[in-house]
Short mmCIF file of C-alpha atoms in Angstrom, two decimals:
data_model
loop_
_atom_site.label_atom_id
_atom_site.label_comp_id
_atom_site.label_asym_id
_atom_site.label_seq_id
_atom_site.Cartn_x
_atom_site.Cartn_y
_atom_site.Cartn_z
CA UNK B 1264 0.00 0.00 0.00
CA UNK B 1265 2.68 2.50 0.59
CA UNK B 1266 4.75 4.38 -1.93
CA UNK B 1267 8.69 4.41 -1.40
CA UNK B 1268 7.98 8.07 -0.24
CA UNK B 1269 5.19 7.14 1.94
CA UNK B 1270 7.75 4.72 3.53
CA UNK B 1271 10.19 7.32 3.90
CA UNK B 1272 8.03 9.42 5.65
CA UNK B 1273 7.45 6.88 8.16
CA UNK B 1274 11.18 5.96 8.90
CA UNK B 1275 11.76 9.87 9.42
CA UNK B 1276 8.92 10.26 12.30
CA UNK B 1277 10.27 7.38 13.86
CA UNK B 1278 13.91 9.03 13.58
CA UNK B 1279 12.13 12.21 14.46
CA UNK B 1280 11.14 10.16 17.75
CA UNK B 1281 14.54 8.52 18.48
CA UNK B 1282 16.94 11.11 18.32
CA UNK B 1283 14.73 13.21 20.81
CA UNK B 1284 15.37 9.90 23.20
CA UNK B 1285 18.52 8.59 23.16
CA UNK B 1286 17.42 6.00 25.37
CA UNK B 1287 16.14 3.84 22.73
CA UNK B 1288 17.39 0.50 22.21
CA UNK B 1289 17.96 -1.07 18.30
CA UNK B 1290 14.89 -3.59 18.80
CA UNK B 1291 12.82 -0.80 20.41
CA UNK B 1292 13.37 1.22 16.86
CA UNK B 1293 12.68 -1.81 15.02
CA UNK B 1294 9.35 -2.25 16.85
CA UNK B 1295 8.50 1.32 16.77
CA UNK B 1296 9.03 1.29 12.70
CA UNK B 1297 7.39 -1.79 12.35
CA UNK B 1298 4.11 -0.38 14.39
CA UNK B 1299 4.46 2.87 12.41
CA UNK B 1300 4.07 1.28 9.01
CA UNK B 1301 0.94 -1.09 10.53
CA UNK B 1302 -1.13 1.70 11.32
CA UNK B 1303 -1.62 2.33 7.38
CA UNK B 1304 -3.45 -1.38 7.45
CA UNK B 1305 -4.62 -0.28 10.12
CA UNK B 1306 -6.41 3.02 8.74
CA UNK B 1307 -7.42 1.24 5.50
CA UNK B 1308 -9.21 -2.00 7.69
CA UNK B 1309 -11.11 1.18 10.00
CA UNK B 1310 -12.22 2.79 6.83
CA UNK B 1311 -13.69 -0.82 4.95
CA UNK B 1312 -15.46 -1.44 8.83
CA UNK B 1313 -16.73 2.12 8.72
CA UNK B 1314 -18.46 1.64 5.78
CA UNK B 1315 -19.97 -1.88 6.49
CA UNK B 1316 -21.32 0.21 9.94
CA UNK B 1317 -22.85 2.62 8.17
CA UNK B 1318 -24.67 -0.13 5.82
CA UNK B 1319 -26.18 -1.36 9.10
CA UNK B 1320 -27.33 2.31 10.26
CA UNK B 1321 -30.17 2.06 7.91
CA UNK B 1322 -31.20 -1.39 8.90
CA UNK B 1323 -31.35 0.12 12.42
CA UNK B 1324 -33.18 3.48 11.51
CA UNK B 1325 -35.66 0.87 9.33
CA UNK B 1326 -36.25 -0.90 12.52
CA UNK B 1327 -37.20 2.22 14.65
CA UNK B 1328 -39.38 3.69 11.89
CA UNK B 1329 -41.50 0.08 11.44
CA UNK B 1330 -41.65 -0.34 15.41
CA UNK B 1331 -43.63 2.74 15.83
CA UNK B 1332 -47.14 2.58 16.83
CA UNK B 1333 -48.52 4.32 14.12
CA UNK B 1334 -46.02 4.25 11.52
CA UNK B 1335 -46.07 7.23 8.41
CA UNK B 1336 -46.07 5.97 4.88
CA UNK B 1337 -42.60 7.37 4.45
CA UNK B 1338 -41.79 5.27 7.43
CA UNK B 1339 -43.18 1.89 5.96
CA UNK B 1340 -41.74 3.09 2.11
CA UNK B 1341 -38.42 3.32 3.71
CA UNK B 1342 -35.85 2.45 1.54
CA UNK B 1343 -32.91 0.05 2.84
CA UNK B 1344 -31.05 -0.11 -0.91
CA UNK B 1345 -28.00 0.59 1.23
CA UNK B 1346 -28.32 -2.19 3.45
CA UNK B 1347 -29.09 -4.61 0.68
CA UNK B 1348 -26.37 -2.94 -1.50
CA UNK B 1349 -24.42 -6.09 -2.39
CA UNK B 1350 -20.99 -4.24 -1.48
CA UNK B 1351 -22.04 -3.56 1.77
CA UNK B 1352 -23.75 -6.67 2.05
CA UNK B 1353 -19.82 -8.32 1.64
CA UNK B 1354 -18.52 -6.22 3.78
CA UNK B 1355 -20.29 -7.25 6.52
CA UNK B 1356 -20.55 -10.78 5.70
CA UNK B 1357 -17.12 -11.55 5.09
CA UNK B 1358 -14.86 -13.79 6.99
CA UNK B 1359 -11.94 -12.46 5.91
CA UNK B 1360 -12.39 -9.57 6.16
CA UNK B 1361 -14.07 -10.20 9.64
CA UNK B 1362 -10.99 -12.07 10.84
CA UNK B 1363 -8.39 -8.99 9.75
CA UNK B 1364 -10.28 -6.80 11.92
CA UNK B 1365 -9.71 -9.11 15.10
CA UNK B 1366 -6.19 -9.30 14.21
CA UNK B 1367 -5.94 -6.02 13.91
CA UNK B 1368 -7.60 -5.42 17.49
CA UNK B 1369 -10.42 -3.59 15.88
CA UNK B 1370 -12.94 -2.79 17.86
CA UNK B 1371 -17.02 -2.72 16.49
CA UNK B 1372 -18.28 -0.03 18.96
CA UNK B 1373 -15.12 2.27 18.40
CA UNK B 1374 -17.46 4.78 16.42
CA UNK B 1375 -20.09 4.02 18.26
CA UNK B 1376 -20.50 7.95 19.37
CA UNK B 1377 -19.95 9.36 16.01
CA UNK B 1378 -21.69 6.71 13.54
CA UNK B 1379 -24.96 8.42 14.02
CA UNK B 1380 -23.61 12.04 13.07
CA UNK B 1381 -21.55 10.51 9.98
CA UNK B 1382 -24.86 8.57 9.04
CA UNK B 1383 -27.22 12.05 8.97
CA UNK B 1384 -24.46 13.55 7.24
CA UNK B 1385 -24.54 10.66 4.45
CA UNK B 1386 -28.37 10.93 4.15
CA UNK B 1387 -27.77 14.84 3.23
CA UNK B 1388 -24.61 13.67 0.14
CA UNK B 1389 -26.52 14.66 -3.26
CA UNK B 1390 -24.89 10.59 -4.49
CA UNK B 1391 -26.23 9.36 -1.86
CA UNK B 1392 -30.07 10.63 -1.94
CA UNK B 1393 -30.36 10.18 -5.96
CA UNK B 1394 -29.34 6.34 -4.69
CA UNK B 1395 -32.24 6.07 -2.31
CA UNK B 1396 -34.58 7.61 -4.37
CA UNK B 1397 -34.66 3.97 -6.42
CA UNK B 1398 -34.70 0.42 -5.36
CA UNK B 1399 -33.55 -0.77 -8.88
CA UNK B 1400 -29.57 -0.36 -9.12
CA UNK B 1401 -26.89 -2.34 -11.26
CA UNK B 1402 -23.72 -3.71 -9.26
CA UNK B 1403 -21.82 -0.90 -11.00
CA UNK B 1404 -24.24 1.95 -9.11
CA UNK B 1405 -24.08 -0.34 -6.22
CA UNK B 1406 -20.17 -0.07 -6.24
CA UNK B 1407 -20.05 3.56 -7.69
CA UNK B 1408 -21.86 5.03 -4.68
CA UNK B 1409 -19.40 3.58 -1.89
CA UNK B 1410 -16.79 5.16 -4.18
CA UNK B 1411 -18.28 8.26 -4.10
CA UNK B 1412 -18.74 7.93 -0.51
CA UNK B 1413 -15.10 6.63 0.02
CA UNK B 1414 -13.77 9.50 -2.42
CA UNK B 1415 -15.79 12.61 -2.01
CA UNK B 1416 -17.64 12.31 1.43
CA UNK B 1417 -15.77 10.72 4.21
CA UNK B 1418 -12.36 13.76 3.69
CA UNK B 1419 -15.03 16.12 3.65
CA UNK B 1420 -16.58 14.47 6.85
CA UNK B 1421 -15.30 16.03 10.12
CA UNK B 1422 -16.48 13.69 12.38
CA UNK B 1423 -14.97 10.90 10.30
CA UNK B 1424 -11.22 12.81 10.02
CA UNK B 1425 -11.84 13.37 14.00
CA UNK B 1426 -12.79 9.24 14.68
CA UNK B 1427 -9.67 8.35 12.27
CA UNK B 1428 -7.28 10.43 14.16
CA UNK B 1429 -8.39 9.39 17.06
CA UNK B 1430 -7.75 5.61 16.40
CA UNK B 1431 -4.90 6.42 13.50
CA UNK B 1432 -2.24 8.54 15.57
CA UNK B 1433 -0.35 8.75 11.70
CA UNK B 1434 -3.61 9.62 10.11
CA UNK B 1435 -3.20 13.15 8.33
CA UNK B 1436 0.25 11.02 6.71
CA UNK B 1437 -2.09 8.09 5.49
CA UNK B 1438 -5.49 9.86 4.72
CA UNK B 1439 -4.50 9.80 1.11
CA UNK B 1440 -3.29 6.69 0.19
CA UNK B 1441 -5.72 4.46 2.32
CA UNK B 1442 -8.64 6.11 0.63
CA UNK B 1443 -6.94 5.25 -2.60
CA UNK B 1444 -6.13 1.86 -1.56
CA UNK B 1445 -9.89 1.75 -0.21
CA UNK B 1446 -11.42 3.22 -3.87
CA UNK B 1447 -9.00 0.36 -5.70
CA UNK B 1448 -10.39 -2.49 -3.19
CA UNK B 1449 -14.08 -1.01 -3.43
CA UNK B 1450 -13.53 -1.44 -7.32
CA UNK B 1451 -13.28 -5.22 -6.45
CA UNK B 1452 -16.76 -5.70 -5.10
CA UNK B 1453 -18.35 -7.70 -4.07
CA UNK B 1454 -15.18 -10.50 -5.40
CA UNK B 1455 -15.47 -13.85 -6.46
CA UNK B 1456 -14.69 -16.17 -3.79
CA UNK B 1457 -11.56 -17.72 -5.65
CA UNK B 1458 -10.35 -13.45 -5.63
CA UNK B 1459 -11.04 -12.86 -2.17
CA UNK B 1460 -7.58 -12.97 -0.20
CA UNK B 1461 -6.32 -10.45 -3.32
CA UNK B 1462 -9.18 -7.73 -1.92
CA UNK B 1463 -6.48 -7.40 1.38
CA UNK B 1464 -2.91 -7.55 0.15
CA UNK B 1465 -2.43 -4.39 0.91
CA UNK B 1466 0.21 -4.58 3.47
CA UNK B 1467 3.99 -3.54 3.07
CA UNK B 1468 5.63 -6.41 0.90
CA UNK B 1469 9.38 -8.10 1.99
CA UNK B 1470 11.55 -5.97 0.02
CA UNK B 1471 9.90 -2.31 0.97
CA UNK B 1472 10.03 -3.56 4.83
CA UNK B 1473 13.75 -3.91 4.37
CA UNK B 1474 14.06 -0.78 2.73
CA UNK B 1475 12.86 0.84 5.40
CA UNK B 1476 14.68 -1.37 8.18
CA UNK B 1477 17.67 -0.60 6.09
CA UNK B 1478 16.99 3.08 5.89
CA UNK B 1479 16.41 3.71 9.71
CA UNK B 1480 19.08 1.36 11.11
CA UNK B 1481 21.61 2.08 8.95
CA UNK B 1482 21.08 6.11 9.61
CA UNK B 1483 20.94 5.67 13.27
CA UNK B 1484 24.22 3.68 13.08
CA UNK B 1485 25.79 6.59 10.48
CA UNK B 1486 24.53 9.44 12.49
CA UNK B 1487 27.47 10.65 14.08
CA UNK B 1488 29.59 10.71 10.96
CA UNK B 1489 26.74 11.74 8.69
CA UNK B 1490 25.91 15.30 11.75
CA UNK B 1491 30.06 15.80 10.73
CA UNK B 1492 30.02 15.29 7.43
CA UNK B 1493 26.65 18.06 7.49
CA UNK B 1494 28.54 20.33 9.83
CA UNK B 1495 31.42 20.33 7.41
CA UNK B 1496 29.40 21.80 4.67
CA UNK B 1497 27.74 24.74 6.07
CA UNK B 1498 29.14 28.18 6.01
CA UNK B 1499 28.89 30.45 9.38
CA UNK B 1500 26.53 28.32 10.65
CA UNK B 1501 26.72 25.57 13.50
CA UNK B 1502 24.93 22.15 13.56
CA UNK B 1503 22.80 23.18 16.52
CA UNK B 1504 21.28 25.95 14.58
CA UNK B 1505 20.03 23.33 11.91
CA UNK B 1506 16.41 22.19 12.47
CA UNK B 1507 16.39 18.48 13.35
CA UNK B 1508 14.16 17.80 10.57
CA UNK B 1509 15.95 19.11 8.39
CA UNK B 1510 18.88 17.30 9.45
CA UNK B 1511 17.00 14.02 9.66
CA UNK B 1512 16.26 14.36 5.96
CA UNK B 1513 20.06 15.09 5.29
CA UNK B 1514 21.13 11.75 6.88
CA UNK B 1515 18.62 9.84 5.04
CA UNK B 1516 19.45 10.82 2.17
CA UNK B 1517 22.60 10.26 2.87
CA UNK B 1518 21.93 6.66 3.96
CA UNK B 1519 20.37 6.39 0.40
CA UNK B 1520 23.66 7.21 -1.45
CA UNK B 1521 26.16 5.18 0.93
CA UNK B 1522 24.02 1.83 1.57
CA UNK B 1523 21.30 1.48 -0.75
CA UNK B 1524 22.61 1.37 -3.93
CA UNK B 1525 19.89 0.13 -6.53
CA UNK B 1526 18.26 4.16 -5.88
CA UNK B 1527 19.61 6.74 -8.16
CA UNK B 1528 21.05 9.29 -6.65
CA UNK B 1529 18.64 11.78 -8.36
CA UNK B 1530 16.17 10.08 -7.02
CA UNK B 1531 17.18 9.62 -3.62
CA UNK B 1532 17.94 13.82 -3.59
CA UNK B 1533 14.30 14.64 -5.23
CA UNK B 1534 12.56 12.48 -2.87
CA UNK B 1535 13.53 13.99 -0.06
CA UNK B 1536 12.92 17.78 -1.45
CA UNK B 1537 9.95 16.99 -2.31
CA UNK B 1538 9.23 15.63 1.53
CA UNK B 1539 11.04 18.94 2.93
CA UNK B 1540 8.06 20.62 1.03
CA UNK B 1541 5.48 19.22 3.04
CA UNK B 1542 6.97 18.62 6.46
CA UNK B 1543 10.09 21.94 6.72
CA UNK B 1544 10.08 25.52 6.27
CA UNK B 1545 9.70 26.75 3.03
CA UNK B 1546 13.48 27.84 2.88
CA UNK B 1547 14.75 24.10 3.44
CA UNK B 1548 13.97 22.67 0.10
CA UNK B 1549 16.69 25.46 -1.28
CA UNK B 1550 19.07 24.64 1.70
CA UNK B 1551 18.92 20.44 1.79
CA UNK B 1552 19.47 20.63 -1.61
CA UNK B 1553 22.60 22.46 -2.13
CA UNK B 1554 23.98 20.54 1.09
CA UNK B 1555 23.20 17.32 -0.27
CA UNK B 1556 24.37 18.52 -3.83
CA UNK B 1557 27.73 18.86 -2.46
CA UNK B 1558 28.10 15.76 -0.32
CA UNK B 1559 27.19 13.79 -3.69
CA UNK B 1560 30.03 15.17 -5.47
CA UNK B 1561 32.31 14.42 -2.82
CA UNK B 1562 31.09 11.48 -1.99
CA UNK B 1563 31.40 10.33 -5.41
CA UNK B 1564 34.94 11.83 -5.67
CA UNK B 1565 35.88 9.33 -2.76
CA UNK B 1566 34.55 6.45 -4.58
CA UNK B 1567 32.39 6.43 -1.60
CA UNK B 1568 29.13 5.75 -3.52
CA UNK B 1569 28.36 2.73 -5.07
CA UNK B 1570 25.69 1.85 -7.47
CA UNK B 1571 24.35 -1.30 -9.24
CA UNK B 1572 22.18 -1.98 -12.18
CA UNK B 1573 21.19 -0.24 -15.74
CA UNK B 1574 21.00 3.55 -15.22
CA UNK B 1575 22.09 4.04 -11.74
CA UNK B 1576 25.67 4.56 -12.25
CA UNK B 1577 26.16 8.55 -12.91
#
């Protein structure tokens, strides 16, 4: 589910974290890492449960409108296309799905509170009422309204963006690509048994988790050298006057040219300008780059950097 960048965003709060605390042990950043990258899962299983909760909000509101004693006729006409919706109708159903959430530690009554106030929000979403207004839909309007809801209403929704970081402590990080990886599973629906388990591979494959075990350990064990190496390139200034984000990115990138060597070092220096543009001051981008531009060609001078495969070598 995550993008090389997205992973690189989580190994620098977790250096963020660490080099505030030197107490920090090598397994202790290993765990922290490790739980950092699981709270995207994390975010994308709340979202699919969100939305099979919502399903059963009608069924509920259907049930207090029939059990009245003297029921209106827009109580007995009304219309539970949501609840039969046969998207919604998986996600509820499903035993896989069902068993990922107890994994996870998922609880059902976590938006217990706000459920109701996301639910009278959905009834007022323009998709969402032209949906009601029939009972005759084809899968592809089934599917294209969770979508909508997925894409359009739930970042709008401030009760939903207030339940997600409550539970999702990295949640204004993922918000993007779980919806994305949400709209690509909701696509999907409902699956064919056979193409069920595909619905949730959306966890960090082998090779990106030891990029970014590579990445953090390898810059926590460099970080001493790599603060000199910085030190040595600035002019009038001393290290101590460098944010430590900004630094962090430094020695990351730095980590990129020295032990990871099927990234480009292009690459490696326009990834993490592009990151200073989100998460530094708007004067770092300008600074990080001309520091890192520098280290490169000495580096590279030294014989220091070494890279393998077609195009890498510069």
């Amino acid at each position: 589910m995550l993008t090389r960048r997205g992973i690189r965003v989580k190994v620098m709060q977790v250096l963020y974290m660490l080099l505030q605390d030197p107490a920090w042990g090598d397994k202790q950043a290993e765990q922290l890492l490790h739980n950092n990258i699981r709270q995207t899962y994390r975010a994308y299983l709340y979202v699919l449960q969100l939305l099979s909760r919502l399903s059963m909000q009608v069924d509920d509101e259907n049930d207090r409108r029939k059990s009245k004693y003297i029921p209106t006729d827009e109580d007995r006409d009304f219309n539970i296309v949501f609840f039969n919706n046969p998207c919604t109708e998986y996600l509820r159903t499903s035993e896989t799905l069902r068993k990922e959430w107890k994994r996870e530690g998922l609880s059902t009554t976590d938006e217990d509170e706000l459920l109701p106030s996301i639910y009278n929000e959905l009834k007022l979403f323009p998709p969402y009422a032209a949906y009601i207004a029939s009972t005759e839909h084809t899968i592809k309007e089934h599917r294209d309204l969770l979508r909508a809801i997925c894409k359009q209403f739930l970042p709008q929704n401030e009760a939903f963006d207030q339940f997600m970081e409550d539970m999702i402590p990295t949640w204004s990080d993922d918000e993007q690509v779980v919806l994305a990886k949400v709209d690509e599973t909701l696509r999907k629906l409902p699956p064919e048994s056979f193409k069920e388990q595909e619905l949730y591979q959306a966890e960090v494959g082998v090779e990106e988790r030891d990029f970014a075990k590579t990445l953090l350990m390898k810059c926590l064990e460099d970080q001493g050298r790599f603060d000199q190496m910085i030190e040595a390139k600035l002019k009038n200034w001393e290290l101590d006057r460098v944010s430590l984000l900004d630094r962090i990115l430094m020695k990351m990138a730095l980590t990129e040219f020295l032990h990871i060597p099927t990234i480009p070092l292009k690459v490696t220096i326009n990834e993490y300008l592009e990151i200073s543009k989100l998460y530094s001051t708007p004067k770092s981008r300008e600074f990080i780059n001309g520091i890192l531009d520098n280290l490169m060609i000495e580096l590279k001078k030294e014989g220091s950097i070494v890279k393998t495969g077609r195009g890498l070598i510069e």
